[in-house]
Short mmCIF file of C-alpha atoms in Angstrom, two decimals:
data_model
loop_
_atom_site.label_atom_id
_atom_site.label_comp_id
_atom_site.label_asym_id
_atom_site.label_seq_id
_atom_site.Cartn_x
_atom_site.Cartn_y
_atom_site.Cartn_z
CA ARG A 29 0.00 0.00 0.00
CA GLY A 30 1.10 3.51 -0.68
CA GLU A 31 -0.25 7.00 -0.50
CA VAL A 32 1.06 10.21 -2.01
CA ASP A 33 -0.23 13.69 -1.29
CA GLU A 34 1.77 16.31 -3.16
CA PRO A 35 0.37 19.77 -2.34
CA TRP A 36 1.67 22.89 -4.04
CA ASN A 37 4.05 23.70 -1.18
CA THR A 38 5.64 20.27 -0.79
CA GLU A 39 9.37 20.03 -0.35
CA TYR A 40 9.32 17.04 -2.72
CA ALA A 41 7.86 18.48 -5.92
CA SER A 42 8.59 16.74 -9.21
CA PHE A 43 9.97 18.72 -12.12
CA SER A 44 9.57 18.26 -15.87
CA ALA A 45 10.69 19.79 -19.13
CA HIS A 46 9.04 18.93 -22.45
CA VAL A 47 10.31 19.84 -25.91
CA ALA A 48 8.46 19.39 -29.20
CA GLU A 49 9.94 19.54 -32.68
CA VAL A 50 7.54 20.38 -35.51
CA ARG A 51 7.49 20.90 -39.25
CA ILE A 52 4.93 23.37 -40.64
CA ASP A 53 3.71 23.16 -44.24
CA PRO A 54 3.25 26.80 -45.29
CA GLU A 55 0.88 25.84 -48.11
CA SER A 56 -1.62 23.99 -45.91
CA GLY A 57 -0.77 24.96 -42.34
CA ASN A 58 -0.31 21.26 -41.54
CA ILE A 59 1.56 20.67 -38.30
CA GLU A 60 3.77 17.60 -38.29
CA LEU A 61 5.08 16.67 -34.88
CA LEU A 62 8.50 15.16 -35.62
CA ARG A 63 9.88 14.39 -32.18
CA TYR A 64 8.91 14.89 -28.59
CA THR A 65 11.21 14.74 -25.58
CA ALA A 66 10.00 14.62 -21.99
CA VAL A 67 12.43 14.94 -19.09
CA GLN A 68 10.96 13.85 -15.76
CA GLU A 69 12.73 14.36 -12.46
CA THR A 70 11.18 12.12 -9.83
CA GLY A 71 11.67 10.15 -6.67
CA GLN A 72 12.11 6.39 -6.60
CA ILE A 73 10.25 4.42 -9.29
CA ILE A 74 8.43 1.48 -7.70
CA ASN A 75 6.39 0.28 -10.68
CA PRO A 76 8.23 1.04 -13.96
CA THR A 77 5.34 -0.16 -16.16
CA GLY A 78 2.86 2.11 -14.40
CA PHE A 79 5.36 4.98 -14.25
CA TYR A 80 6.12 4.97 -17.98
CA GLY A 81 2.46 4.30 -18.80
CA GLN A 82 1.57 7.45 -16.87
CA ILE A 83 4.14 9.46 -18.82
CA TYR A 84 3.25 8.15 -22.31
CA GLY A 85 -0.49 8.29 -21.59
CA GLY A 86 -0.25 11.84 -20.29
CA ILE A 87 1.76 12.96 -23.31
CA SER A 88 -0.81 11.39 -25.65
CA GLN A 89 -3.69 13.08 -23.85
CA GLY A 90 -1.86 16.43 -23.73
CA PHE A 91 -1.04 16.12 -27.44
CA GLY A 92 -4.75 15.60 -28.11
CA HIS A 93 -5.70 18.65 -26.04
CA GLY A 94 -3.14 20.75 -27.86
CA THR A 95 -3.74 19.75 -31.46
CA LEU A 96 -6.95 17.79 -32.05
CA GLU A 97 -9.66 17.86 -29.42
CA GLU A 98 -12.16 20.65 -29.92
CA LEU A 99 -15.72 21.25 -28.83
CA VAL A 100 -17.09 23.66 -31.41
CA MET A 101 -19.55 26.25 -30.09
CA LYS A 102 -21.88 28.51 -32.05
CA GLU A 103 -24.18 31.01 -30.38
CA GLY A 104 -23.46 29.50 -26.98
CA ARG A 105 -24.30 25.94 -28.02
CA ILE A 106 -21.96 23.02 -28.52
CA THR A 107 -22.21 21.87 -32.14
CA THR A 108 -19.92 18.86 -31.77
CA LEU A 109 -22.82 16.47 -31.51
CA ASN A 110 -21.08 13.16 -30.91
CA LEU A 111 -17.69 11.58 -30.35
CA ALA A 112 -17.40 10.70 -34.03
CA ASP A 113 -16.80 14.42 -34.60
CA TYR A 114 -14.44 14.78 -31.63
CA LYS A 115 -10.93 13.84 -32.69
CA ILE A 116 -8.61 12.15 -30.23
CA PRO A 117 -5.09 10.97 -31.01
CA SER A 118 -4.39 7.44 -32.10
CA ILE A 119 -0.99 5.77 -32.21
CA GLY A 120 -0.65 6.90 -35.84
CA ASP A 121 -0.89 10.55 -34.77
CA MET A 122 1.84 10.32 -32.17
CA PRO A 123 5.44 11.25 -32.88
CA ARG A 124 8.49 9.46 -31.63
CA VAL A 125 8.60 10.14 -27.90
CA ARG A 126 11.82 10.11 -25.93
CA VAL A 127 11.55 9.99 -22.15
CA VAL A 128 14.49 10.91 -19.94
CA VAL A 129 14.06 10.09 -16.25
CA LEU A 130 16.13 11.61 -13.48
CA GLU A 131 15.46 9.36 -10.51
CA SER A 132 16.47 10.40 -7.00
CA GLN A 133 16.18 9.14 -3.44
CA GLU A 134 14.31 12.28 -2.35
CA GLY A 135 10.57 11.83 -1.90
CA HIS A 136 7.61 11.03 0.31
CA GLY A 137 7.48 8.18 2.78
CA VAL A 138 9.63 5.12 3.14
CA TYR A 139 9.51 4.46 -0.63
CA LYS A 140 10.65 8.01 -1.53
CA VAL A 141 7.96 8.53 -4.20
CA ARG A 142 6.67 11.67 -5.94
CA GLY A 143 3.72 12.34 -8.25
CA ILE A 144 4.24 12.73 -12.00
CA GLY A 145 0.84 12.51 -13.73
CA ASN A 146 -0.31 16.12 -13.93
CA LYS A 147 2.86 17.39 -15.50
CA THR A 148 2.77 14.90 -18.36
CA ILE A 149 -0.73 16.03 -19.40
CA SER A 150 -0.25 19.77 -18.98
CA LEU A 151 3.09 20.25 -20.77
CA PRO A 152 2.53 18.96 -24.36
CA ALA A 153 0.23 21.79 -25.52
CA PRO A 154 2.62 24.62 -24.54
CA ALA A 155 5.62 22.66 -25.84
CA ILE A 156 3.90 22.27 -29.22
CA ALA A 157 2.76 25.92 -29.20
CA ASN A 158 6.34 27.03 -28.53
CA ALA A 159 7.63 24.84 -31.36
CA ILE A 160 5.05 26.32 -33.77
CA ALA A 161 6.00 29.85 -32.69
CA ASP A 162 9.68 29.03 -33.21
CA ALA A 163 9.02 27.44 -36.62
CA CYS A 164 6.82 30.11 -38.18
CA GLY A 165 6.30 32.97 -35.73
CA ILE A 166 2.66 32.18 -34.96
CA ARG A 167 1.65 32.49 -31.31
CA ASP A 168 -1.95 31.32 -30.88
CA GLN A 169 -3.14 30.64 -27.34
CA ASN A 170 -6.50 29.17 -28.34
CA LEU A 171 -6.36 25.40 -28.29
CA PRO A 172 -6.36 23.22 -30.21
CA LEU A 173 -3.63 24.45 -32.53
CA THR A 174 -4.99 23.16 -35.84
CA ALA A 175 -3.73 23.32 -39.41
CA GLU A 176 -6.67 25.62 -40.22
CA LYS A 177 -5.57 28.13 -37.58
CA VAL A 178 -1.94 28.02 -38.70
CA TYR A 179 -2.97 28.38 -42.36
CA ALA A 180 -5.13 31.42 -41.58
CA ALA A 181 -2.37 33.03 -39.50
CA LEU A 182 0.18 32.51 -42.28
CA ARG A 183 -1.99 34.29 -44.87
CA PRO A 184 -1.48 38.03 -45.26
CA ARG A 185 -4.46 40.08 -44.15
CA THR A 186 -5.88 42.37 -46.83
#
């Protein structure tokens, strides 16, 4: 049995850095995610399968939030009527993901553990947004960052 409670002011916070590499097609606005690197500093890893599953699953979900998943609203009503119209990432959408783990003996309890889940979900969207801004100068803070939005931003306004 184990229990982890990691409040905002804990002395055992986990740290992460995520970097995305993208290629933007200027003719279509298509965003191709080439590579993704996640660095996770953590305490002791007790269950490697669960640990890495948490990281890869969080990255996949964060990638979906950042680039695909959109509830379209018109006049205050959601027009995405069913999940067939709500895109979520599949394995074919995911780039190569490299995970670097910095394990330490600092953490909670006798097992020296620390939480990692929230960081893996919340970092992909800004990492991808930063890569798009670096690649073509577009800084859009309205998710998801779609090819349509990039295409429109690349077109000169007349």
